[in-house]
CSV table of C-alpha atoms in Angstrom, one decimal:
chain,number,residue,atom,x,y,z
A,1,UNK,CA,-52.8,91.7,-63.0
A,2,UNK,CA,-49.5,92.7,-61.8
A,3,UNK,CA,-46.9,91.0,-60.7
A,4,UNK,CA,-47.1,91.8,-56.7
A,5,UNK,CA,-50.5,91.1,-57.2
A,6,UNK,CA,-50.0,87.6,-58.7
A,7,UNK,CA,-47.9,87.0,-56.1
A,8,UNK,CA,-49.8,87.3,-53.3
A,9,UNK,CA,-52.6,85.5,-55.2
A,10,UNK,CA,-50.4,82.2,-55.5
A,11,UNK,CA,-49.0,82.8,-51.6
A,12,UNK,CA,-52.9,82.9,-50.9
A,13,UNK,CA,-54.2,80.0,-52.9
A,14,UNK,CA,-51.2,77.7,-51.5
A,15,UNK,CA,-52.0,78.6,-48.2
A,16,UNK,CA,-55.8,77.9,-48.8
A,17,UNK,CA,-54.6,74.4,-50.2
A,18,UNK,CA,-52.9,73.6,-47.6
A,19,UNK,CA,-55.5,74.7,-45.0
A,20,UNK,CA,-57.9,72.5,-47.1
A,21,UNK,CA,-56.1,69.7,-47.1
A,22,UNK,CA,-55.3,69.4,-43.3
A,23,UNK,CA,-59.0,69.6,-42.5
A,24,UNK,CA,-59.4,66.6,-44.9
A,25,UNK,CA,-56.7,64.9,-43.5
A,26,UNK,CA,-58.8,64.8,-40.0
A,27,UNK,CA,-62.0,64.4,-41.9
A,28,UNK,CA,-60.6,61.2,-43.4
A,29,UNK,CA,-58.4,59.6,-40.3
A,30,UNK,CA,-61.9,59.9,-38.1
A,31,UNK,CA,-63.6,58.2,-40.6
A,32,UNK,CA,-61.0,55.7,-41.4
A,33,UNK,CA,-60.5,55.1,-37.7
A,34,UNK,CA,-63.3,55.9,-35.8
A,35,UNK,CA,-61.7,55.4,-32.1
A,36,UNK,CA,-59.9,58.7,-32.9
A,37,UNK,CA,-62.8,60.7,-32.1
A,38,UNK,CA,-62.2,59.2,-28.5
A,39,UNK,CA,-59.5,62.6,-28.1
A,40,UNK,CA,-56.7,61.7,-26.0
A,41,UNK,CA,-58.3,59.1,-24.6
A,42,UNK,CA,-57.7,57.1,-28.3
A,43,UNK,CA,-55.2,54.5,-27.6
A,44,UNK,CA,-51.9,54.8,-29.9
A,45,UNK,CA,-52.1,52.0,-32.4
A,46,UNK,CA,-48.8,50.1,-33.1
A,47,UNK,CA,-47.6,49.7,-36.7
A,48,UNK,CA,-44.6,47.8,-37.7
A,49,UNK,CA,-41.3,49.9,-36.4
A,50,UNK,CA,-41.6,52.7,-38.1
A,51,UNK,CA,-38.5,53.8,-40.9
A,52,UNK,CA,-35.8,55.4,-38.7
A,53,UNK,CA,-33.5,58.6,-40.5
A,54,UNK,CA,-29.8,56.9,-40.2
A,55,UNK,CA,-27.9,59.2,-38.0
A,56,UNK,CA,-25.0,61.1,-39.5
A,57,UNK,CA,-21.9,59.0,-39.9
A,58,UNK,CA,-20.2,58.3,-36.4
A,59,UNK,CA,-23.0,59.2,-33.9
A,60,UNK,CA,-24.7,56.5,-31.9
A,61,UNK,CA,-27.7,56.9,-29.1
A,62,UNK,CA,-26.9,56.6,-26.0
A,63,UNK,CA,-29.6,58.4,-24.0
A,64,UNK,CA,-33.2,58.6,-24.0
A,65,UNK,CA,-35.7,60.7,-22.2
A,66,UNK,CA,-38.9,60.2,-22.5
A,67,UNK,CA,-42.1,61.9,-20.7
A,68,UNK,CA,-45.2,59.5,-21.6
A,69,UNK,CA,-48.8,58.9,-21.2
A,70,UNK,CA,-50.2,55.9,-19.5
A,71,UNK,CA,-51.9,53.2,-21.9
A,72,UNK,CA,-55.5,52.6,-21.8
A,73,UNK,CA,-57.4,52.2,-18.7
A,74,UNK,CA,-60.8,52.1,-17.3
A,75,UNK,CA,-62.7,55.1,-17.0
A,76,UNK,CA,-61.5,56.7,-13.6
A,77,UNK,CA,-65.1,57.4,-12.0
A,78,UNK,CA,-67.9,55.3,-11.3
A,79,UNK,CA,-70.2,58.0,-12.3
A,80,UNK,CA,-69.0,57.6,-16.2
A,81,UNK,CA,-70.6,54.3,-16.0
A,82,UNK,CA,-73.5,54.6,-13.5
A,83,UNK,CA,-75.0,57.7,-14.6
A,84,UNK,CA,-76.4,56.0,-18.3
A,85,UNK,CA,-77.3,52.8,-16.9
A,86,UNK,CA,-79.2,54.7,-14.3
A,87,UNK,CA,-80.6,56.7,-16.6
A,88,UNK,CA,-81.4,53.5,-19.4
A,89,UNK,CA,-82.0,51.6,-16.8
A,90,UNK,CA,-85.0,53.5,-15.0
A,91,UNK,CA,-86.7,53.8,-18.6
A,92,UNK,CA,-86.2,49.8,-19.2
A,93,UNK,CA,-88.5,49.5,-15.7
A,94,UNK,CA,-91.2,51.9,-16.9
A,95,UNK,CA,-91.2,49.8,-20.4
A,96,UNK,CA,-90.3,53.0,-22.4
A,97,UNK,CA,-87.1,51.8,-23.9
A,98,UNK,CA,-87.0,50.2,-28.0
A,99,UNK,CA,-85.5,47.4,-28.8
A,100,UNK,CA,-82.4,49.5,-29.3
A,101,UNK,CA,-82.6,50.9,-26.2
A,102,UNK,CA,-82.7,47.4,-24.3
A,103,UNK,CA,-80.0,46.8,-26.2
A,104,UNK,CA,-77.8,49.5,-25.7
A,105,UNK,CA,-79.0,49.0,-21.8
A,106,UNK,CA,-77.4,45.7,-22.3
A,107,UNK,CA,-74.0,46.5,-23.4
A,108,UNK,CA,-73.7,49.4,-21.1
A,109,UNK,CA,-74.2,47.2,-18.1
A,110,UNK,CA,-71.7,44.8,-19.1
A,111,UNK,CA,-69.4,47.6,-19.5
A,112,UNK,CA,-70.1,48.9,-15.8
A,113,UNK,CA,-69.8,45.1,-14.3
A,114,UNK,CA,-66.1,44.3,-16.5
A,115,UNK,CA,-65.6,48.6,-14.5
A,116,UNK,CA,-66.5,47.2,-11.4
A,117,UNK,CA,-63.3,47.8,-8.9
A,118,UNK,CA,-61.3,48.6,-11.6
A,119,UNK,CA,-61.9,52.3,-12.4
A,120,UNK,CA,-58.4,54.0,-13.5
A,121,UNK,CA,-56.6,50.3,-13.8
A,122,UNK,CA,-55.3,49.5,-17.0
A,123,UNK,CA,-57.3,47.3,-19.4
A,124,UNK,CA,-55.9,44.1,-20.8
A,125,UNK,CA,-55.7,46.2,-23.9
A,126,UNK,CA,-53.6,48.5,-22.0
A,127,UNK,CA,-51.2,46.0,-20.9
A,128,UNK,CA,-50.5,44.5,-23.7
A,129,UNK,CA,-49.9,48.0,-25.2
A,130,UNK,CA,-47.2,48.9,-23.2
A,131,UNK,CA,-45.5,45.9,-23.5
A,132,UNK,CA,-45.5,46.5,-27.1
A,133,UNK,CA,-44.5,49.4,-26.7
A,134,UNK,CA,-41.6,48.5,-25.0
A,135,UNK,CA,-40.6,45.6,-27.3
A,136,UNK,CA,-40.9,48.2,-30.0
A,137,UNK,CA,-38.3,50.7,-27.9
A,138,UNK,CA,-36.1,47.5,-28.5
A,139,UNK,CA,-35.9,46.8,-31.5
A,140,UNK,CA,-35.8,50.4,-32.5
A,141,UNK,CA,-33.0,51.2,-30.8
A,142,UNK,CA,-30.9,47.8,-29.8
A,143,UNK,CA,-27.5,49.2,-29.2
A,144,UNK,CA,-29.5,51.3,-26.0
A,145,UNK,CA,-30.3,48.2,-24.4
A,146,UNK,CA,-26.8,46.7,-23.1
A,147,UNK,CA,-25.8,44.8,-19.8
A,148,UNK,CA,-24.4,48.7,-18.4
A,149,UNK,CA,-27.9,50.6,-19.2
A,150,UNK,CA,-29.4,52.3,-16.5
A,151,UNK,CA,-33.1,52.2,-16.5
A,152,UNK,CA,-34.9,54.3,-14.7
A,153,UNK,CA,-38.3,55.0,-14.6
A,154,UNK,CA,-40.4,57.4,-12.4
A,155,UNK,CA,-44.1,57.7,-12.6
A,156,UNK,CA,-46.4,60.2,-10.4
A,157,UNK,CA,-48.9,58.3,-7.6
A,158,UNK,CA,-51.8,57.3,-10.4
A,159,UNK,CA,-53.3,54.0,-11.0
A,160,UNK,CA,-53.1,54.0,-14.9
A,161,UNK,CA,-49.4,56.0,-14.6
A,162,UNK,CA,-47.6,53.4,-12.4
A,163,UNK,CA,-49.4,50.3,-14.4
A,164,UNK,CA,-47.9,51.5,-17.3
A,165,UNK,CA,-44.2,51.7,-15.9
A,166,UNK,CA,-44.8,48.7,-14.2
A,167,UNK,CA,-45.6,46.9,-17.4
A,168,UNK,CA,-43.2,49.0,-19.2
A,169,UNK,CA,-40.1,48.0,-17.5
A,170,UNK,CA,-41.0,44.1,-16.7
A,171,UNK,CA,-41.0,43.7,-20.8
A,172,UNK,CA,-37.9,45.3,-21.1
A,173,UNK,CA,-36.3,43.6,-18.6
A,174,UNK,CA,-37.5,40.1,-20.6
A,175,UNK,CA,-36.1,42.0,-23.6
A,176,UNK,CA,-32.2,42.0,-21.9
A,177,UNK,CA,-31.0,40.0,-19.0
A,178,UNK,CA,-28.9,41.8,-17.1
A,179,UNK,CA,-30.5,45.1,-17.0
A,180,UNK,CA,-29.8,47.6,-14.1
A,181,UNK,CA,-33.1,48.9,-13.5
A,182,UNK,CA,-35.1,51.1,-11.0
A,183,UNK,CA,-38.5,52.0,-10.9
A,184,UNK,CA,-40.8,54.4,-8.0
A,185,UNK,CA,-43.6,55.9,-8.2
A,186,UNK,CA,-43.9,59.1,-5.3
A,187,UNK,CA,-45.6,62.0,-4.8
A,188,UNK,CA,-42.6,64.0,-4.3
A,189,UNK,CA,-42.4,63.8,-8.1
A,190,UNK,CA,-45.0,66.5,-8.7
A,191,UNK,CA,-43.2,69.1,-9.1
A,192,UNK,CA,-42.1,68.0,-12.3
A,193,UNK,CA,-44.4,65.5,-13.6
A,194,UNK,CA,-47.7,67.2,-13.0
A,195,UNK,CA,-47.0,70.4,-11.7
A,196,UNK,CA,-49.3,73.2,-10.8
A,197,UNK,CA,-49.6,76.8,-11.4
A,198,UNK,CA,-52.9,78.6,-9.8
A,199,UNK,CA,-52.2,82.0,-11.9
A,200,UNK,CA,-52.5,79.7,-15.0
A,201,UNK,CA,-55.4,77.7,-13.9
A,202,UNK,CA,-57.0,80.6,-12.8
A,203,UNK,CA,-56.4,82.1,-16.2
A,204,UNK,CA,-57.1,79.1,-18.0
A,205,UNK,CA,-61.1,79.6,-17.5
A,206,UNK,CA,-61.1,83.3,-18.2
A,207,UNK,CA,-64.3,84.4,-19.4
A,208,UNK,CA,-63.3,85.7,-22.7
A,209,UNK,CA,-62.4,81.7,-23.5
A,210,UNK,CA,-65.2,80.2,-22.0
A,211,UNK,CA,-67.7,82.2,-23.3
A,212,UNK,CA,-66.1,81.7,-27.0
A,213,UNK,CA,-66.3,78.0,-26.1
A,214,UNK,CA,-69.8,78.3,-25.0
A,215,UNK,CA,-70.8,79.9,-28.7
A,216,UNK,CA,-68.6,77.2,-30.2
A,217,UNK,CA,-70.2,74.2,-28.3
A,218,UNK,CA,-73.7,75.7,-29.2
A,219,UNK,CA,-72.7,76.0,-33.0
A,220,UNK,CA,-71.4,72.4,-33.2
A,221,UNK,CA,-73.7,71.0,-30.4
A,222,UNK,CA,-74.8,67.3,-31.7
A,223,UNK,CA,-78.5,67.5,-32.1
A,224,UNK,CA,-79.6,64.4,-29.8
A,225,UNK,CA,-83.1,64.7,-31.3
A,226,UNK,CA,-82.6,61.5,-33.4
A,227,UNK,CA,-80.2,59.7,-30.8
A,228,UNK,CA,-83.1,59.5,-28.2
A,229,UNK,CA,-85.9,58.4,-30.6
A,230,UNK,CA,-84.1,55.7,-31.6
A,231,UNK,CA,-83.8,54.6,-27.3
A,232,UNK,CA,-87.2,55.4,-26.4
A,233,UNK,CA,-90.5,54.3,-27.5
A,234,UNK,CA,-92.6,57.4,-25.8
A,235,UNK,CA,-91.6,60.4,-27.2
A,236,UNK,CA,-93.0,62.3,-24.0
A,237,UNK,CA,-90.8,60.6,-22.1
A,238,UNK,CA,-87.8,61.1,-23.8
A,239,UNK,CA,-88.4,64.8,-23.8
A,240,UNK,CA,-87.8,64.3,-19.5
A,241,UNK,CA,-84.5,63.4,-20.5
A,242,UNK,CA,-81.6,65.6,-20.8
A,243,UNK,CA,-80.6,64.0,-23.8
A,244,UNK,CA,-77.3,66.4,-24.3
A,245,UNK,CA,-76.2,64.5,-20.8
A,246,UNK,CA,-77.1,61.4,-21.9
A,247,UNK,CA,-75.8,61.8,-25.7
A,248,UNK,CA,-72.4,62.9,-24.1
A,249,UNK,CA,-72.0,59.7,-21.3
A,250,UNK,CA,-73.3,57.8,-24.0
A,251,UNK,CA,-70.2,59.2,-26.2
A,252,UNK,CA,-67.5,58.8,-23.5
A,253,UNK,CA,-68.9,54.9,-23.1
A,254,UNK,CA,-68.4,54.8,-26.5
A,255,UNK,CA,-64.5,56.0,-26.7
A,256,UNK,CA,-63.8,53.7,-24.1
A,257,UNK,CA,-65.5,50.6,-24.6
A,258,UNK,CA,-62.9,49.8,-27.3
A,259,UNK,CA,-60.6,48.8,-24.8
A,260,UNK,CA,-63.0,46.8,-22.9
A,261,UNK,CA,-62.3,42.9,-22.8
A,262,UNK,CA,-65.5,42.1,-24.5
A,263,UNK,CA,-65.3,44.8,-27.0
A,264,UNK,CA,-67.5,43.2,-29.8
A,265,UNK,CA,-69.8,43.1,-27.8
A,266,UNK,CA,-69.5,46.4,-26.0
A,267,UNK,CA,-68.9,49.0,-29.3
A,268,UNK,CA,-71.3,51.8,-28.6
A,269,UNK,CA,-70.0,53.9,-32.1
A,270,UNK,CA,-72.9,52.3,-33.9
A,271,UNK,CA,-75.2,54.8,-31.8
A,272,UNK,CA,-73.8,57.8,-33.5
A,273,UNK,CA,-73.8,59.0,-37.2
A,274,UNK,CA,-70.2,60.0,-38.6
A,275,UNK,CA,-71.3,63.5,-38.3
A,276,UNK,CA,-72.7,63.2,-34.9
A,277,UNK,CA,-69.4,62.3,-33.5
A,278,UNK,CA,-67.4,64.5,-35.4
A,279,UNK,CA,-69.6,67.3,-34.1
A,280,UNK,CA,-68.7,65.7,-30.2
A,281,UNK,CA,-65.1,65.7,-31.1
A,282,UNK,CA,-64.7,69.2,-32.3
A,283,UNK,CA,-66.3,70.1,-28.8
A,284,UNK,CA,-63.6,67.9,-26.8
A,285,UNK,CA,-61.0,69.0,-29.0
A,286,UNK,CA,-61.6,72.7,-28.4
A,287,UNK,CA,-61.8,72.3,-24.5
A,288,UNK,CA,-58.6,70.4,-24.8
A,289,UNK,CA,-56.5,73.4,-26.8
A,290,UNK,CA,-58.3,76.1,-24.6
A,291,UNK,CA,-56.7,74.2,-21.3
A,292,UNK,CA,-53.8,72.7,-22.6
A,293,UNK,CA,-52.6,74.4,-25.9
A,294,UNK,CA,-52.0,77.8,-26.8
A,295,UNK,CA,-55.0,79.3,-27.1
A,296,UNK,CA,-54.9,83.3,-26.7
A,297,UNK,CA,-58.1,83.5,-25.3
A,298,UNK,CA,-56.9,82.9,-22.4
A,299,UNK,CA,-53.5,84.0,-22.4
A,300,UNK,CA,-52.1,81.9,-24.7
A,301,UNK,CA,-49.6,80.8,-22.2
A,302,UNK,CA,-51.5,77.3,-20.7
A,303,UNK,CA,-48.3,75.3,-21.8
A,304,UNK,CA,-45.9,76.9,-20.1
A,305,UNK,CA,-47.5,75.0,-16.8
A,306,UNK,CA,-45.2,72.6,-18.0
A,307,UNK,CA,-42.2,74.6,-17.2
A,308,UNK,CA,-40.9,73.1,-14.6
A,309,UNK,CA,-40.9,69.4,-16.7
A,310,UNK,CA,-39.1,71.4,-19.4
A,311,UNK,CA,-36.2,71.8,-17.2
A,312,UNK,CA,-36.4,69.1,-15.6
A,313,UNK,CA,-35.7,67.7,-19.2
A,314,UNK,CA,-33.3,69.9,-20.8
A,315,UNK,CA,-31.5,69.7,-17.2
A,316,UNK,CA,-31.2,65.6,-17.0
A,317,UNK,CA,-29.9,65.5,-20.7
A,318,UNK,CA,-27.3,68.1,-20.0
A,319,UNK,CA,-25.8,66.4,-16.9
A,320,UNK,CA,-25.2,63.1,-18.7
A,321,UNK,CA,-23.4,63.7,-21.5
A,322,UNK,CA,-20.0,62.2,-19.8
A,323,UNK,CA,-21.1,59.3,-19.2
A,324,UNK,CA,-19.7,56.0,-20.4
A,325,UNK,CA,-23.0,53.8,-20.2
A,326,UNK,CA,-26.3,53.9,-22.0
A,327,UNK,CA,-29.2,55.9,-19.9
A,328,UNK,CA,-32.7,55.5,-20.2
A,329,UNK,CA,-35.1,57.9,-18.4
A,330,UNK,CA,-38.8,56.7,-18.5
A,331,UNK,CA,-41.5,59.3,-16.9
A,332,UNK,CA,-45.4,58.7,-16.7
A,333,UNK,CA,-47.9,61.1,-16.2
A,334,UNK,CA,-51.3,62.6,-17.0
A,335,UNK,CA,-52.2,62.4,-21.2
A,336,UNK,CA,-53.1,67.0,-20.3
A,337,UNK,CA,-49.4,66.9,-19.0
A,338,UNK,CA,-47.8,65.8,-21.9
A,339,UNK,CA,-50.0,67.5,-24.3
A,340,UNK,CA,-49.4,70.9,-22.7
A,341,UNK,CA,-45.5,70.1,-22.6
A,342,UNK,CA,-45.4,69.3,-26.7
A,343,UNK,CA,-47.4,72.2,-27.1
A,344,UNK,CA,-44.7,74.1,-24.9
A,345,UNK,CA,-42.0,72.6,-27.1
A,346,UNK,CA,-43.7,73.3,-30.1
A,347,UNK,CA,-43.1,69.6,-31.8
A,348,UNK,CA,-44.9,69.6,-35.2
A,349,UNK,CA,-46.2,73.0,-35.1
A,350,UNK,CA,-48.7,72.2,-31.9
A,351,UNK,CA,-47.4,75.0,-30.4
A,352,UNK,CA,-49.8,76.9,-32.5
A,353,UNK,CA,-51.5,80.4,-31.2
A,354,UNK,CA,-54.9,81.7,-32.3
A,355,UNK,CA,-57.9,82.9,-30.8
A,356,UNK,CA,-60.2,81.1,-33.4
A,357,UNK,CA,-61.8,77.5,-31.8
A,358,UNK,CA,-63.0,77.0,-35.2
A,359,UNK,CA,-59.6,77.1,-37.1
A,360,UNK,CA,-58.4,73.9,-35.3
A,361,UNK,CA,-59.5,71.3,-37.6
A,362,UNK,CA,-57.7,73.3,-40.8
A,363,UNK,CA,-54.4,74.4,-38.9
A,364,UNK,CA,-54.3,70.5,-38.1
A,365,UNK,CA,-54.0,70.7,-34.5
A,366,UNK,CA,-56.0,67.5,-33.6
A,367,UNK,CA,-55.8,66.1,-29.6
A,368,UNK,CA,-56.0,62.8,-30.6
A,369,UNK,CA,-52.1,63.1,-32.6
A,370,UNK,CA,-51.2,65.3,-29.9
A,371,UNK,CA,-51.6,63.2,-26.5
A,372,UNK,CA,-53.1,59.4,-27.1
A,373,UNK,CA,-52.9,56.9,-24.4
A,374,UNK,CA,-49.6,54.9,-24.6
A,375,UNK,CA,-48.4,58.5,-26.6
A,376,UNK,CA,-45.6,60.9,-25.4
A,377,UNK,CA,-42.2,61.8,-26.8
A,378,UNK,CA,-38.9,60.7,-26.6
A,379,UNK,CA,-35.6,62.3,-27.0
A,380,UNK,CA,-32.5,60.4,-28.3
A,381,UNK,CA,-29.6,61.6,-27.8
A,382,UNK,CA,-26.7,60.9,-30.2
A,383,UNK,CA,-22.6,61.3,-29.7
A,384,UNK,CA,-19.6,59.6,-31.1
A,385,UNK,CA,-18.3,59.1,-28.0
A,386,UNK,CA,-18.1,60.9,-24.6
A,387,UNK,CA,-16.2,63.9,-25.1
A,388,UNK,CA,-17.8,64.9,-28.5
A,389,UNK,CA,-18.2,68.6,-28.5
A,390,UNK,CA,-21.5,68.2,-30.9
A,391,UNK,CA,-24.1,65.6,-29.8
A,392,UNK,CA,-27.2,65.7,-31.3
A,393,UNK,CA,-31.0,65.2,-30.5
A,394,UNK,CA,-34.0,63.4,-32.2
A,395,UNK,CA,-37.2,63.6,-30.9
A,396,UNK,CA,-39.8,61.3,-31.3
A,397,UNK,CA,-43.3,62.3,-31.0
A,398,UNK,CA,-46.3,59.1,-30.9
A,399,UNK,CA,-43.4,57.2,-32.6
A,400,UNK,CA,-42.6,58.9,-35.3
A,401,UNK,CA,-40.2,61.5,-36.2
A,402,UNK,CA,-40.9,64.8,-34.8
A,403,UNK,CA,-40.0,68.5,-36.3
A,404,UNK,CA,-39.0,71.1,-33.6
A,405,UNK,CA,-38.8,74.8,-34.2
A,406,UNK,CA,-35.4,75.3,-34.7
A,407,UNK,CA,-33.3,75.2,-37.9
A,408,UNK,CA,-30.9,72.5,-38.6
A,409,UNK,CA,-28.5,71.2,-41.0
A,410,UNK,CA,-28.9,67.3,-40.5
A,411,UNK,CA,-33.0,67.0,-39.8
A,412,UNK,CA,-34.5,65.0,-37.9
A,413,UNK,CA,-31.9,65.6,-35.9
A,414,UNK,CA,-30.7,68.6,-34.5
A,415,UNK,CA,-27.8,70.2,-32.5
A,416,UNK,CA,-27.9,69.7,-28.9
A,417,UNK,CA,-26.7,72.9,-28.0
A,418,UNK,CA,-29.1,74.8,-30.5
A,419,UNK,CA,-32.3,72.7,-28.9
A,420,UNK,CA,-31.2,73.7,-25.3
A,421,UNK,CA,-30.3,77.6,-26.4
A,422,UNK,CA,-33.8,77.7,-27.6
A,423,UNK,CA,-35.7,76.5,-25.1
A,424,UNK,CA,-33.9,78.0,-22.6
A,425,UNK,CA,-34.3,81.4,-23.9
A,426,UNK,CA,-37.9,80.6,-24.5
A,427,UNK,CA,-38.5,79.4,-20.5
A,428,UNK,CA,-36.3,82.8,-19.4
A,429,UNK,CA,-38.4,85.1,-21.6
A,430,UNK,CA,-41.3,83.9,-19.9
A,431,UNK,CA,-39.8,84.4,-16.4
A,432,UNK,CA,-39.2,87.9,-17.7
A,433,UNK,CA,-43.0,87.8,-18.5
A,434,UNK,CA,-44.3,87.2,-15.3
A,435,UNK,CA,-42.1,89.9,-13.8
């Protein structure tokens, strides 16, 4: 063999390792923690404050901006809940339900009477995930929380969104006394923190992508065959149901009953095999990178919907910099909104391009450590003082320490000037692109 032979051997066997492994990786966190499957609706678990990189020598934060999703909630339709219970419900009358069945009638009709008037409102779970959240923002970064920060927080006109802020800023003010601090939620925030784009939507269900997804959903379908024998005792009856349907509500139950207040009693998980719900996550995953991610079946230009929060961003943290006081910008929106802007911004590679749904899982782009409930990112912004010529950026993504596709000398953080030359050039190329 010779040498430019052995070469690309190695280049091709590293690259398969590291293929291998990411799939694994995924494998293993769903089985480790099965409430991932649930997709961005998975609710970001706290761990102790995570290990911070020391800034270099002189710098200190004095702004953050961060773009957030809302923490968990209730399920924002009636029909999520009503439409199994009907369905489970009807079958319990006739007497074709198992024990199982009964049982699983049960604990979704608790679920749908703890729903009642509360569909999109956060959970008690939720709550007490934001303010965690918050005390964590704290302790993580004490010398941004002084009597001269400026807190202001803006959320779009959303149940779940505004809950969040609301909790979110009531535990930090608990956290420092005095605290300047303003909060609104308005619709005249749209334009920024869910804007639209019809060419994009219209685009973003192209038939090239949804009839890949349709070949993809049919190879990874969940086969519901076992599912509804274990429900119902008479196997004619059960083939009158559309047991995809029901498999599916039954699956959505399931990712959200673990915030529910009575959740040991609630836990629907038990109804699916690990398989089973890796097959129903690979299906949401897919649906979620074809709308939100860069998938070039479509285009490949979904994220850039999120333009306009892009500069909205990069604009805010360049108007600042003077200031004298510590600045803390907190925005809430949609989990797809923040998804599509990391995508956009390319944080930890999620920026990723390919035309191949079933490449996901390996190239480790998984919706669940893209997007979670009470998930976002946050960018702190470090100087030695208010005229320094070189601040610097660190973005956290979920949390932890996020990479972003630019070189630096002093990673995780990275040149303020270099992050806002990139990203600008990126948003005017694309302007160039529509023209």
């Amino acid at each position: 063999m010779n040498l430019l032979k052995y070469r690309i051997l190695v280049a091709f066997l590293v690259v398969w390792s590291a293929v291998s492994a990411a799939a694994q990786t995924i494998r293993d966190e769903l089985r480790s923690d099965v409430r991932r499957v649930a997709g961005r609706s998975y609710a970001l678990t706290l761990t102790d404050t995570p290990q911070d990189t020391p800034p270099p020598a002189g710098k200190y934060p004095y702004y953050i901006n961060h773009f957030g999703c809302p923490t968990a909630y209730y399920l924002d339709r009636p029909s999520y809940y009503d439409d199994p219970f009907k369905t489970l419900s009807r079958a319990d009358s006739l007497g074709k339900l198992t024990e199982l069945g009964r049982d699983v009638l049960r604990r979704v009709a608790l679920l749908r009477s703890d729903s009642q008037n509360r569909t999109g409102e956060l959970t008690e779970a939720g709550k007490q995930q934001a303010r965690d959240l918050a005390r964590q923002m704290v302790k993580r970064l004490p010398e941004m929380f002084t009597d001269s920060t400026y807190i202001d927080g803006r959320s779009i006109v959303q149940n779940h969104c505004l809950l969040t802020l609301g909790e979110t800023v009531v535990e930090l003010s608990r956290a420092h006394h005095p605290m300047r601090l303003n909060s609104e939620a308005s619709h005249h925030f749209q334009r920024w923190l869910n804007p639209q784009d019809q060419k994009l939507d219209h685009q973003r269900t192209d038939s090239l992508a949804m009839v890949r997804y349709a070949e993809f959903t049919t190879r990874w379908a969940p086969d519901n065959t076992r599912l509804m024998a274990a429900l119902f005792s008479d196997a004619d009856y059960a083939k009158r149901i559309d047991a995809a349907a029901l498999g599916r509500q039954l699956f959505d139950l399931a990712c959200f009953s673990q915030y529910a207040e009575m959740n040991g009693a609630t836990s629907l998980y038990d109804l699916f095999t690990p398989e089973e719900l890796h097959r129903h996550w690979l299906r949401r995953n897919a649906w979620a990178y074809i709308r939100y991610g860069g998938c070039t079946l479509n285009g490949g230009h979904q994220p850039y919907t999120q333009r306009s929060s892009l500069w909205n961003l990069l604009h805010i943290s360049d108007s600042i910099t003077r200031l004298d006081y510590p600045v803390v910008h907190l925005r809430y929106t949609h989990e797809s909104v923040v998804m599509s802007l990391i995508c956009l911004m390319e944080l930890d590679d999620y920026g990723l391009q390919t035309d191949c749904l079933d490449s996901l899982e390996t190239l480790g782009w998984a919706d669940y450590r893209i997007a979670p409930l009470g998930g976002g990112l946050m960018m702190v912004h470090y100087r030695t003082d208010k005229n320094d010529p070189d601040p610097l950026v660190r973005v956290l993504l979920n949390n932890r320490e996020a990479r972003l596709p630019i070189p630096t000398d002093c990673a995780p953080y990275y040149h303020w000037k270099d992050v806002k030359r990139y990203y600008l050039r990126k948003l005017y190329s694309y302007v160039k692109l529509e023209k």
